[in-house]
Coordinates of C-alpha atoms in Angstrom, one line a residue:
Chain A
M1 CA 40.1 -38.7 29.7
M2 CA 41.8 -39.5 33.0
Q3 CA 44.8 -37.7 32.0
A4 CA 42.8 -34.6 31.2
E5 CA 41.3 -34.7 34.6
T6 CA 44.7 -34.3 36.3
Q7 CA 45.6 -31.2 34.3
K8 CA 44.3 -27.7 34.8
L9 CA 40.8 -26.9 35.8
P10 CA 38.1 -25.4 33.9
S11 CA 37.3 -22.0 35.3
T12 CA 33.5 -22.5 35.3
A13 CA 31.4 -25.5 35.7
P14 CA 30.1 -27.0 32.5
A15 CA 26.7 -27.5 34.0
K16 CA 24.2 -26.8 31.3
A17 CA 20.5 -27.5 30.9
A18 CA 19.4 -29.6 28.0
A19 CA 21.4 -28.6 25.0
H20 CA 19.6 -26.7 22.3
D21 CA 20.2 -26.8 18.6
P22 CA 22.4 -23.7 18.3
V23 CA 20.3 -22.5 15.4
Y24 CA 17.5 -21.6 17.8
F25 CA 19.7 -19.1 19.6
R26 CA 20.2 -17.4 16.2
I27 CA 16.4 -17.5 15.6
R28 CA 15.9 -16.2 19.1
D29 CA 18.2 -13.2 18.4
L30 CA 16.5 -12.6 15.0
V31 CA 13.1 -12.6 16.5
Y32 CA 14.2 -10.3 19.3
Q33 CA 15.8 -7.8 16.9
A34 CA 12.8 -7.8 14.6
C35 CA 10.0 -7.9 17.2
G36 CA 11.3 -7.3 20.7
I37 CA 10.1 -10.6 21.9
Y38 CA 12.8 -12.5 23.8
H39 CA 13.3 -16.1 24.9
S40 CA 15.8 -16.6 27.7
E41 CA 17.6 -19.9 27.7
E42 CA 15.0 -21.6 29.9
K43 CA 12.2 -20.4 27.7
L44 CA 13.9 -21.3 24.5
Y45 CA 12.0 -24.6 24.3
L46 CA 8.8 -22.5 23.6
L47 CA 10.5 -20.8 20.6
S48 CA 11.8 -24.1 19.3
A49 CA 8.4 -25.7 19.7
A50 CA 6.8 -22.9 17.7
C51 CA 9.5 -23.2 15.0
K52 CA 8.9 -26.9 14.8
R53 CA 5.2 -26.5 14.3
R54 CA 6.0 -24.1 11.5
I55 CA 8.6 -26.5 10.1
A56 CA 6.1 -29.4 10.3
N57 CA 3.8 -27.3 8.0
M58 CA 6.4 -27.2 5.3
K59 CA 7.6 -30.5 4.1
A60 CA 11.0 -31.9 5.2
M61 CA 12.8 -28.8 6.2
E62 CA 15.9 -28.6 8.4
S63 CA 16.0 -26.1 11.3
R64 CA 18.8 -24.4 9.5
E65 CA 16.8 -24.0 6.4
Y66 CA 14.1 -22.5 8.5
F67 CA 16.5 -20.0 9.8
E68 CA 17.4 -19.0 6.3
L69 CA 13.7 -18.7 5.4
L70 CA 13.4 -16.3 8.4
S71 CA 16.4 -14.2 7.4
S72 CA 16.0 -14.0 3.6
P73 CA 14.3 -10.8 2.4
G74 CA 11.8 -12.5 0.2
S75 CA 10.2 -14.7 2.8
R76 CA 11.1 -12.9 6.0
V77 CA 8.2 -10.7 6.7
L78 CA 5.5 -13.3 6.1
E79 CA 7.2 -16.1 7.9
L80 CA 8.0 -13.9 10.9
R81 CA 4.3 -13.1 11.2
E82 CA 3.4 -16.8 11.0
L83 CA 6.0 -17.7 13.6
L84 CA 4.8 -14.9 15.9
N85 CA 1.3 -16.3 15.6
E86 CA 2.6 -19.7 16.8
I87 CA 4.6 -18.1 19.6
T88 CA 1.6 -16.2 21.0
I89 CA -0.9 -18.9 20.4
G90 CA -3.0 -19.8 23.4
E91 CA -1.6 -16.9 25.4
T92 CA -5.0 -15.2 25.8
C93 CA -6.9 -16.2 28.9
L94 CA -8.4 -14.3 31.7
F95 CA -6.1 -13.5 34.6
R96 CA -3.1 -14.5 32.4
S97 CA -0.5 -12.9 34.6
P98 CA -1.0 -13.2 38.4
P99 CA 2.2 -11.3 39.2
Q100 CA 0.9 -8.4 37.1
I101 CA -2.4 -8.4 39.1
N102 CA -0.5 -8.6 42.3
A103 CA 1.8 -5.7 41.3
L104 CA -1.3 -3.6 40.4
Q105 CA -2.9 -4.3 43.7
N106 CA 0.1 -3.8 45.9
V107 CA 2.3 -1.3 44.2
I108 CA 0.7 0.5 41.2
L109 CA -2.8 1.2 42.4
P110 CA -1.7 2.6 45.7
E111 CA 0.8 4.8 43.9
L112 CA -1.8 6.0 41.4
V113 CA -4.5 6.6 44.1
A114 CA -2.0 8.7 46.1
S115 CA -0.9 10.8 43.2
R116 CA -4.3 11.3 41.7
S117 CA -5.9 12.1 45.1
K118 CA -3.4 14.9 45.5
I119 CA -4.9 16.7 42.6
G120 CA -8.4 15.9 43.6
L121 CA -9.0 13.2 41.0
R122 CA -11.0 10.1 41.8
K123 CA -11.2 8.5 38.5
L124 CA -9.1 6.0 36.6
R125 CA -8.9 5.4 32.9
V126 CA -7.4 2.2 31.6
W127 CA -6.7 1.2 28.0
S128 CA -6.4 -2.3 26.7
A129 CA -4.8 -1.8 23.3
G130 CA -5.2 -4.9 21.2
C131 CA -7.8 -6.4 23.4
S132 CA -8.4 -9.4 21.2
T133 CA -11.5 -11.3 22.4
G134 CA -11.9 -9.3 25.6
E135 CA -10.0 -11.4 28.2
E136 CA -7.7 -8.6 29.3
P137 CA -10.1 -5.7 29.6
Y138 CA -12.6 -7.9 31.5
T139 CA -9.9 -9.1 33.8
L140 CA -9.0 -5.5 34.6
A141 CA -12.6 -4.5 35.1
M142 CA -13.2 -7.3 37.5
F143 CA -10.0 -6.7 39.4
L144 CA -10.8 -3.0 39.7
M145 CA -14.4 -3.8 40.9
E146 CA -12.9 -5.9 43.6
Q147 CA -10.8 -2.9 44.8
T148 CA -13.9 -0.6 45.2
A149 CA -14.5 -2.0 48.7
T150 CA -11.0 -0.8 49.8
L151 CA -8.4 1.0 47.8
L152 CA -10.8 2.4 45.2
K153 CA -13.6 3.3 47.6
G154 CA -15.5 6.2 46.0
W155 CA -13.6 6.0 42.8
T156 CA -14.9 5.5 39.3
F157 CA -13.1 3.9 36.4
E158 CA -13.5 3.0 32.8
I159 CA -11.7 0.6 30.6
V160 CA -11.2 1.4 26.9
A161 CA -10.7 -1.7 24.9
T162 CA -9.6 -1.5 21.3
D163 CA -8.7 -4.0 18.6
L164 CA -8.1 -3.9 14.9
N165 CA -10.2 -7.0 14.2
D166 CA -14.0 -6.6 14.0
R167 CA -14.6 -10.3 14.7
S168 CA -12.6 -10.2 17.9
I169 CA -14.5 -7.2 19.1
E170 CA -17.8 -8.9 18.4
A171 CA -16.7 -11.9 20.4
A172 CA -15.3 -9.6 23.1
K173 CA -18.7 -7.8 23.5
A174 CA -20.4 -11.1 24.0
G175 CA -18.0 -12.0 26.8
I176 CA -18.6 -15.7 26.7
Y177 CA -15.6 -17.9 27.7
G178 CA -14.9 -21.6 27.9
S179 CA -12.9 -23.5 30.5
Y180 CA -9.6 -23.0 28.7
A181 CA -9.9 -19.2 28.8
L182 CA -11.0 -19.4 32.4
R183 CA -8.3 -21.7 33.6
N184 CA -6.6 -19.0 35.6
T185 CA -9.7 -17.3 36.9
P186 CA -10.1 -17.5 40.7
D187 CA -13.4 -19.0 41.9
L188 CA -14.3 -15.9 43.7
Y189 CA -14.3 -14.0 40.4
K190 CA -16.2 -16.8 38.6
R191 CA -19.0 -16.6 41.2
K192 CA -19.2 -12.9 41.4
Y193 CA -18.8 -11.7 37.9
F194 CA -20.1 -14.4 35.6
Q195 CA -23.3 -16.1 34.8
T196 CA -23.7 -19.6 33.2
T197 CA -24.9 -19.9 29.6
D198 CA -26.8 -22.8 28.1
S199 CA -23.7 -24.1 26.5
D200 CA -21.8 -24.7 29.8
K201 CA -19.7 -21.7 29.2
L202 CA -19.5 -18.6 31.4
Q203 CA -20.5 -15.1 30.4
V204 CA -19.4 -11.9 32.1
T205 CA -22.2 -10.0 33.8
N206 CA -23.7 -6.8 32.4
E207 CA -22.2 -4.9 35.3
V208 CA -18.7 -5.9 34.2
K209 CA -19.6 -5.2 30.6
S210 CA -20.8 -1.7 31.5
L211 CA -17.3 -0.8 32.6
V212 CA -15.7 -1.7 29.3
T213 CA -16.1 0.2 26.0
F214 CA -15.0 -1.8 23.0
S215 CA -14.1 -0.2 19.7
R216 CA -12.2 -0.8 16.6
L217 CA -8.9 1.0 16.4
N218 CA -5.8 0.8 14.2
L219 CA -2.8 1.7 16.4
S220 CA -1.1 3.0 13.3
D221 CA -3.9 5.5 12.6
D222 CA -2.2 8.6 13.9
S223 CA -5.2 10.9 13.7
K224 CA -7.3 8.5 15.9
M225 CA -4.5 7.8 18.3
L226 CA -4.3 11.5 19.1
F227 CA -7.7 11.2 20.9
M228 CA -6.4 8.6 23.3
K229 CA -5.7 10.9 26.2
G230 CA -6.0 11.1 30.0
L231 CA -5.0 7.5 30.6
D232 CA -3.6 6.1 33.8
L233 CA -2.7 2.6 32.7
I234 CA -2.1 1.1 29.2
F235 CA -1.9 -2.6 28.4
C236 CA -0.6 -3.6 25.0
C237 CA 0.2 -7.3 25.0
N238 CA 1.7 -9.2 22.0
V239 CA 0.6 -6.5 19.6
L240 CA 3.7 -4.4 19.0
I241 CA 5.7 -7.5 18.1
Y242 CA 4.0 -7.3 14.7
F243 CA 5.2 -3.8 14.0
D244 CA 8.5 -2.7 12.6
V245 CA 10.7 -0.4 14.7
P246 CA 9.6 3.0 13.2
A247 CA 5.9 2.0 13.5
K248 CA 6.5 0.7 17.0
R249 CA 8.1 4.0 17.9
R250 CA 5.1 6.0 16.7
V251 CA 2.6 3.9 18.6
V252 CA 4.7 4.0 21.8
Q253 CA 5.0 7.8 21.4
H254 CA 1.2 8.0 21.4
F255 CA 1.1 5.8 24.5
Y256 CA 3.5 8.1 26.2
S257 CA 1.6 11.3 25.4
G258 CA -1.7 9.7 26.3
L259 CA -0.6 8.7 29.8
Q260 CA -0.8 11.0 32.7
A261 CA 2.3 11.0 34.9
P262 CA 3.0 8.9 36.8
G263 CA 1.4 6.3 34.6
Y264 CA 2.3 2.8 33.6
F265 CA 2.4 0.9 30.4
F266 CA 2.6 -2.9 30.2
L267 CA 3.7 -5.2 27.5
G268 CA 3.5 -9.0 27.2
A269 CA 5.7 -11.0 29.5
A270 CA 8.5 -11.6 26.9
E271 CA 8.3 -8.3 25.1
S272 CA 10.6 -5.4 25.5
L273 CA 10.9 -1.8 24.3
Y274 CA 14.6 -1.9 23.7
Q275 CA 15.6 0.7 21.1
V276 CA 12.0 1.8 20.8
T277 CA 12.0 4.5 23.4
D278 CA 14.0 5.9 26.2
Q279 CA 11.2 8.1 27.5
F280 CA 9.6 5.3 29.5
H281 CA 11.5 3.9 32.4
L282 CA 11.7 0.2 32.7
V283 CA 10.5 -0.6 36.2
H284 CA 10.9 -3.9 38.0
L285 CA 8.0 -5.2 40.0
P286 CA 7.9 -8.5 41.9
G287 CA 7.8 -11.1 39.1
T288 CA 6.9 -8.7 36.4
T289 CA 8.1 -5.6 34.5
G290 CA 6.3 -2.4 33.6
Y291 CA 7.2 0.9 31.9
L292 CA 6.7 4.1 33.8
K293 CA 6.0 7.5 32.5
P294 CA 7.7 9.4 35.4
V295 CA 6.6 12.7 36.8
A296 CA 8.6 15.6 35.4
N297 CA 10.8 17.0 38.1
A298 CA 13.7 19.3 38.6
E299 CA 15.9 16.7 36.9
G300 CA 13.6 16.6 33.9
L301 CA 12.7 13.3 32.2
A302 CA 16.2 12.7 30.8
K303 CA 18.0 9.6 32.0
P304 CA 20.5 10.3 34.8
Chain B
M1 CA 26.5 3.7 61.4
N2 CA 26.7 6.2 64.2
A3 CA 26.9 3.9 67.2
A4 CA 29.1 6.5 68.9
L5 CA 26.1 8.7 69.6
N6 CA 24.1 6.2 71.5
P7 CA 25.6 4.1 74.4
D8 CA 22.7 1.7 74.3
L9 CA 23.2 1.0 70.7
R10 CA 26.9 0.7 71.2
K11 CA 26.3 -2.0 73.7
R12 CA 24.0 -3.8 71.3
I13 CA 26.7 -3.7 68.6
E14 CA 29.3 -5.0 71.0
K15 CA 27.3 -8.2 71.3
L16 CA 27.7 -8.7 67.6
R17 CA 31.5 -9.0 68.1
V18 CA 31.1 -12.3 69.8
L19 CA 32.0 -14.3 66.7
P20 CA 33.6 -17.6 65.9
S21 CA 37.2 -17.2 64.7
S22 CA 37.7 -17.5 61.0
P23 CA 38.0 -21.1 59.7
A24 CA 41.5 -22.3 58.9
V25 CA 40.5 -22.7 55.2
L26 CA 39.4 -19.1 54.7
E27 CA 42.8 -17.5 54.3
P28 CA 44.2 -19.9 51.7
L29 CA 40.9 -19.9 50.0
L30 CA 40.8 -16.1 49.6
D31 CA 44.4 -16.4 48.4
L32 CA 43.3 -18.9 45.8
L33 CA 40.5 -16.5 44.7
R34 CA 43.1 -13.8 44.0
Q35 CA 44.8 -16.1 41.4
P36 CA 44.0 -15.7 37.8
P37 CA 41.9 -18.8 36.9
D38 CA 44.6 -20.2 34.5
N39 CA 47.1 -20.4 37.3
I40 CA 45.1 -22.6 39.6
Q41 CA 46.4 -26.1 40.1
L42 CA 44.4 -29.1 41.0
E43 CA 46.7 -30.0 43.9
R44 CA 46.1 -26.7 45.6
V45 CA 42.4 -27.1 45.3
A46 CA 42.5 -30.7 46.5
Q47 CA 44.5 -29.4 49.5
L48 CA 41.9 -26.9 50.4
V49 CA 39.2 -29.5 50.2
S50 CA 41.1 -31.7 52.6
Y51 CA 40.8 -29.0 55.3
E52 CA 37.3 -30.1 56.0
K53 CA 36.4 -33.8 56.2
T54 CA 32.7 -33.4 55.3
I55 CA 33.5 -31.4 52.2
A56 CA 35.0 -34.3 50.3
A57 CA 31.8 -36.3 50.6
Q58 CA 29.7 -33.3 49.7
L59 CA 31.7 -32.7 46.6
L60 CA 31.3 -36.3 45.4
R61 CA 27.6 -36.2 46.1
I62 CA 27.2 -32.9 44.1
A63 CA 29.4 -34.1 41.2
N64 CA 27.3 -37.2 40.9
S65 CA 24.0 -35.4 41.1
S66 CA 21.7 -35.0 38.1
L67 CA 22.9 -31.4 37.7
Y68 CA 26.2 -32.6 36.2
A69 CA 25.0 -35.6 34.2
R70 CA 28.3 -37.5 34.2
S71 CA 28.4 -40.6 32.0
R72 CA 29.9 -42.6 34.9
P73 CA 30.1 -41.7 38.6
A74 CA 33.0 -39.6 39.9
E75 CA 34.9 -41.8 42.4
S76 CA 37.9 -39.7 43.3
I77 CA 38.0 -36.2 44.8
Q78 CA 40.0 -35.1 41.8
A79 CA 37.4 -36.3 39.4
A80 CA 34.8 -34.5 41.4
I81 CA 36.8 -31.3 41.4
V82 CA 37.2 -31.4 37.6
T83 CA 33.5 -32.1 37.2
L84 CA 32.4 -29.3 39.4
G85 CA 35.0 -26.8 38.2
I86 CA 36.9 -24.3 40.3
Q87 CA 34.0 -21.8 40.6
R88 CA 31.7 -24.4 42.2
I89 CA 34.4 -25.6 44.6
E90 CA 35.0 -22.0 45.7
D91 CA 31.2 -21.6 46.1
I92 CA 31.0 -24.7 48.3
L93 CA 34.0 -23.9 50.4
L94 CA 33.0 -20.2 50.9
S95 CA 29.4 -21.0 51.8
N96 CA 30.7 -23.6 54.2
C97 CA 33.0 -21.1 55.9
F98 CA 30.3 -18.5 56.4
G99 CA 27.4 -20.8 56.9
K100 CA 29.1 -22.2 60.0
I101 CA 28.8 -18.8 61.8
V102 CA 25.3 -19.8 62.6
P103 CA 24.4 -23.0 64.4
A104 CA 21.5 -24.8 62.8
D105 CA 18.9 -23.7 65.3
K106 CA 19.7 -20.0 65.0
W107 CA 19.1 -19.4 61.3
V108 CA 16.5 -16.7 60.9
L109 CA 16.2 -16.9 57.2
D110 CA 16.1 -20.5 56.0
A111 CA 19.6 -21.5 54.9
D112 CA 18.4 -22.3 51.4
V113 CA 16.6 -19.0 51.1
F114 CA 19.7 -17.2 52.2
W115 CA 22.0 -19.0 49.9
R116 CA 19.7 -18.8 46.9
H117 CA 19.7 -15.0 47.4
S118 CA 23.5 -15.0 47.9
F119 CA 24.3 -17.2 44.9
G120 CA 21.7 -15.4 42.8
C121 CA 23.2 -12.1 43.6
A122 CA 26.7 -13.4 42.9
L123 CA 25.6 -14.6 39.5
V124 CA 23.8 -11.4 38.6
C125 CA 26.8 -9.3 39.9
R126 CA 29.0 -11.2 37.5
E127 CA 26.7 -11.0 34.5
F128 CA 26.1 -7.3 35.3
A129 CA 29.8 -6.7 35.6
E130 CA 30.4 -8.4 32.2
G131 CA 27.5 -6.4 30.7
I132 CA 28.9 -3.1 31.6
G133 CA 32.6 -3.9 31.0
Y134 CA 33.8 -4.0 34.6
G135 CA 37.2 -5.7 34.4
Q136 CA 36.9 -8.2 37.3
P137 CA 33.7 -10.1 37.0
D138 CA 34.9 -12.8 39.4
K139 CA 35.5 -10.2 42.1
A140 CA 31.9 -9.0 41.5
Y141 CA 30.8 -12.6 41.9
L142 CA 32.5 -12.8 45.3
A143 CA 31.1 -9.5 46.3
G144 CA 27.6 -10.7 45.5
L145 CA 28.1 -14.0 47.3
L146 CA 29.3 -12.3 50.5
H147 CA 27.3 -9.0 50.6
D148 CA 24.7 -10.2 53.1
I149 CA 26.8 -12.2 55.5
G150 CA 25.8 -9.6 58.1
I151 CA 22.4 -11.4 58.2
L152 CA 24.2 -14.4 59.6
V153 CA 25.9 -12.3 62.3
T154 CA 22.7 -10.7 63.4
S155 CA 21.0 -14.1 63.3
L156 CA 23.7 -15.5 65.7
S157 CA 23.5 -12.6 68.2
Y158 CA 19.9 -11.6 68.1
T159 CA 18.1 -14.7 66.9
E160 CA 14.6 -14.1 68.4
E161 CA 14.5 -10.3 67.9
Y162 CA 15.6 -10.8 64.3
R163 CA 12.9 -13.4 63.7
A164 CA 10.4 -10.8 64.7
V165 CA 12.0 -8.3 62.3
L166 CA 11.8 -10.7 59.4
A167 CA 8.2 -11.6 60.2
A168 CA 7.3 -7.9 60.2
A169 CA 9.1 -7.4 56.8
M170 CA 7.2 -10.3 55.3
E171 CA 4.0 -9.0 56.7
T172 CA 4.4 -5.5 55.2
G173 CA 6.4 -6.3 52.1
R174 CA 9.0 -3.8 53.1
P175 CA 12.8 -4.1 52.6
L176 CA 14.4 -6.0 55.4
Y177 CA 17.2 -3.5 56.1
E178 CA 14.6 -0.7 56.7
L179 CA 13.0 -2.7 59.4
E180 CA 16.3 -3.7 60.9
Q181 CA 17.2 -0.1 61.2
E182 CA 13.9 0.9 62.8
T183 CA 13.6 -2.0 65.2
M184 CA 17.1 -2.9 66.1
G185 CA 19.0 0.4 65.5
F186 CA 21.5 -1.2 63.1
T187 CA 21.4 -3.2 59.9
H188 CA 23.0 -6.3 58.5
C189 CA 25.5 -4.0 56.8
D190 CA 26.7 -2.9 60.2
S191 CA 26.9 -6.4 61.6
G192 CA 28.5 -7.7 58.4
A193 CA 31.2 -5.0 58.5
I194 CA 32.1 -6.3 62.0
L195 CA 32.6 -9.8 60.7
A196 CA 34.5 -8.6 57.6
G197 CA 36.9 -6.7 59.9
T198 CA 37.4 -9.6 62.3
W199 CA 37.9 -12.1 59.6
Q200 CA 40.0 -9.7 57.6
L201 CA 38.2 -10.0 54.3
P202 CA 39.6 -8.0 51.3
P203 CA 38.9 -4.2 51.7
A204 CA 36.8 -4.0 48.5
I205 CA 34.5 -6.8 49.6
T206 CA 34.3 -5.3 53.1
E207 CA 33.1 -2.0 51.6
V208 CA 30.4 -3.9 49.7
I209 CA 29.2 -5.6 52.8
E210 CA 29.1 -2.3 54.7
W211 CA 27.7 0.1 52.1
H212 CA 25.5 -1.9 49.7
H213 CA 22.3 -0.3 51.2
A214 CA 23.7 3.2 51.5
I215 CA 25.4 4.1 48.2
E216 CA 25.4 7.8 48.9
S217 CA 27.2 7.5 52.2
G218 CA 29.8 4.9 51.1
P219 CA 33.2 5.4 49.6
S220 CA 33.2 6.4 46.0
G221 CA 35.6 4.8 43.5
N222 CA 34.6 1.2 44.3
P223 CA 32.1 0.2 41.6
L224 CA 31.6 -3.2 43.2
I225 CA 29.4 -1.5 45.8
A226 CA 27.0 -0.1 43.2
I227 CA 27.1 -3.3 41.1
T228 CA 26.2 -5.4 44.2
H229 CA 23.5 -2.9 45.2
L230 CA 21.8 -3.1 41.8
A231 CA 22.1 -6.9 41.6
D232 CA 20.7 -7.2 45.0
L233 CA 17.7 -5.1 44.1
L234 CA 17.1 -7.1 40.9
C235 CA 17.3 -10.4 42.8
R236 CA 14.8 -9.1 45.4
V237 CA 12.2 -8.3 42.7
R238 CA 12.8 -11.4 40.6
G239 CA 12.1 -14.1 43.2
L240 CA 15.5 -14.4 44.7
G241 CA 15.0 -12.2 47.7
Y242 CA 14.5 -13.1 51.4
G243 CA 11.6 -15.4 50.8
Y244 CA 9.0 -12.8 50.3
D245 CA 8.0 -10.2 47.7
E246 CA 8.8 -6.6 48.4
W247 CA 6.0 -4.5 47.2
R248 CA 7.6 -1.7 45.3
A249 CA 8.5 -0.6 41.8
V250 CA 12.2 -0.5 41.3
D251 CA 13.4 2.0 38.7
L252 CA 17.1 1.1 38.3
E253 CA 17.9 4.1 36.1
M254 CA 16.7 6.4 38.8
D255 CA 18.6 4.5 41.5
A256 CA 21.6 6.1 43.3
G257 CA 23.6 3.0 42.5
W258 CA 23.0 3.4 38.8
T259 CA 24.0 7.1 38.9
E260 CA 27.1 6.2 40.8
L261 CA 28.0 3.4 38.4
A262 CA 27.4 5.5 35.3
K263 CA 30.2 7.7 36.5
H264 CA 32.7 4.8 36.3
M265 CA 31.1 2.7 33.6
P266 CA 29.6 4.8 30.8
K267 CA 28.8 1.6 29.0
I268 CA 25.9 1.1 31.4
T269 CA 23.7 3.4 29.6
N270 CA 23.8 1.2 26.5
M271 CA 22.7 -1.8 28.4
D272 CA 19.6 -3.8 27.3
L273 CA 18.0 -3.9 30.6
A274 CA 14.8 -5.7 29.4
R275 CA 16.8 -8.5 27.9
F276 CA 19.0 -8.7 30.9
T277 CA 16.0 -9.0 33.1
L278 CA 14.5 -11.8 31.0
D279 CA 17.8 -13.7 31.1
L280 CA 17.8 -13.2 34.9
D281 CA 14.7 -15.3 35.1
A282 CA 16.6 -18.1 33.5
A283 CA 19.3 -17.5 36.1
V284 CA 16.7 -17.9 38.9
V285 CA 16.0 -21.4 37.7
R286 CA 19.7 -22.3 37.5
V287 CA 20.5 -20.9 40.9
T288 CA 17.6 -22.7 42.5
A289 CA 18.8 -26.0 41.1
L290 CA 22.3 -25.3 42.2
V291 CA 21.4 -24.3 45.8
D292 CA 19.1 -27.3 46.1
T293 CA 21.9 -29.6 45.1
I294 CA 24.5 -28.0 47.4
F295 CA 22.3 -27.8 50.4
T296 CA 20.2 -30.9 50.2
R297 CA 21.5 -33.2 52.9
A298 CA 22.2 -36.5 51.3

């Protein structure tokens, strides 16, 4: 050891965070290629925890065997779906992404207001695609209502919320949430936009509900997707991860044609559109990422 | 910079030239950085470390910090150097050289904010360079590390005025260099170029310092400028900026730096930008830990 220390130097420091079982890097890449959901090194513990929960469900399995289960054609599709459920579990809550809300308020809404005002429009249409039990569309509705005193003074807006699952939509329409779903909700919003129920939970007010239209929609249903037009913002969080690449491409193409330019499309925090589309521009916002449908100009929409 | 047009501005720029002379360790250090990593000998590095009495103690402290999880404490400088690795030693020596430009009471940005941005940018520059197949990732690292040294020069000569400029930038969420230009008539690129000239930094690095906010006006044929420009942008929207969020949407592919880089590095168009960005967030955590370790006074 001492002798080694007097020899040549390593060119980079060997400082590494807690070492991971290398198989999780392979699972990470597999999940990324199949679903577009990506865990950087510092988020890898989330993936390994999800895998371990799955492994615990099956008796006595090594992590390497689990990787094989995920990569062999017979079990791959089903097990990936189970793993994705584990990865995204507990991710739905109101005000899930504060950086996204901040970016909406400080960057995106001002830009949309400016561009729509130029053509005399004072209306925004927002789509929450895969709205689950309503956390996302209600968050957006409340956030936009807060802006009507300032940025959106004199504007109207509607939020279209769709999901494949009827039971989710029923729950969404009721709009009743417990403390876990409300853990990120600022007190100001709790006071202004909720009422208490008998069961100690909070229910969104009718005023908020009136801004959101819930309906059942299968994102793969091309004929119905054609009707989703005139949108300014689309949110589709942890839904496309369940689609294969060709299906994902079709959905994203519908999103693209449904958006007015400039318009934005948001995915879940760890999702990406890599190899799905190059029409949208990946845009960096403080602490978050969005996809922009740019305005067609002299340069066209092609990448420079 | 067109200081020639405006005598008042020229006078202001002159004030920036009142700089400390370059530290004795800088020249041999830059020499060392030009060596291929395999050629670097422990003795030479140890010699550089000996230029500065306080450095040795700092190296031991960092080598024995939790960041490096040694099984037993490093007691000799040589053991500390091996633990830290050549890159870290260079980091510490360089940040020492440049950090000394500004006395403690004249820092406008907090020192740890400044170094977090600088090291963050260095790291992103290197990973970006590797991602697009630029042949000298270590040079890109150095460019990233030093690109904003003009901030130190401006802090030294115009401390109070610069504090007001930073406060206005934080208030409005606008880029710092825009407010520098509007309020002071010059930017940290201009003041950095003066330092780079006086201290005779390598020409490619000097160009980065001078032009990283003005790709279109800068010399073409030095991809380091565009690499640093893009890495700097990324750092500023991913929490490694100047201590505040800039409220804007950054579309890298529509950026002049991207267009410029695509001319030299066609591979850039294949880059998985989303994945790169998510990895960046991991880099933010690493850089923060590193800077905290280097700059926490023991």
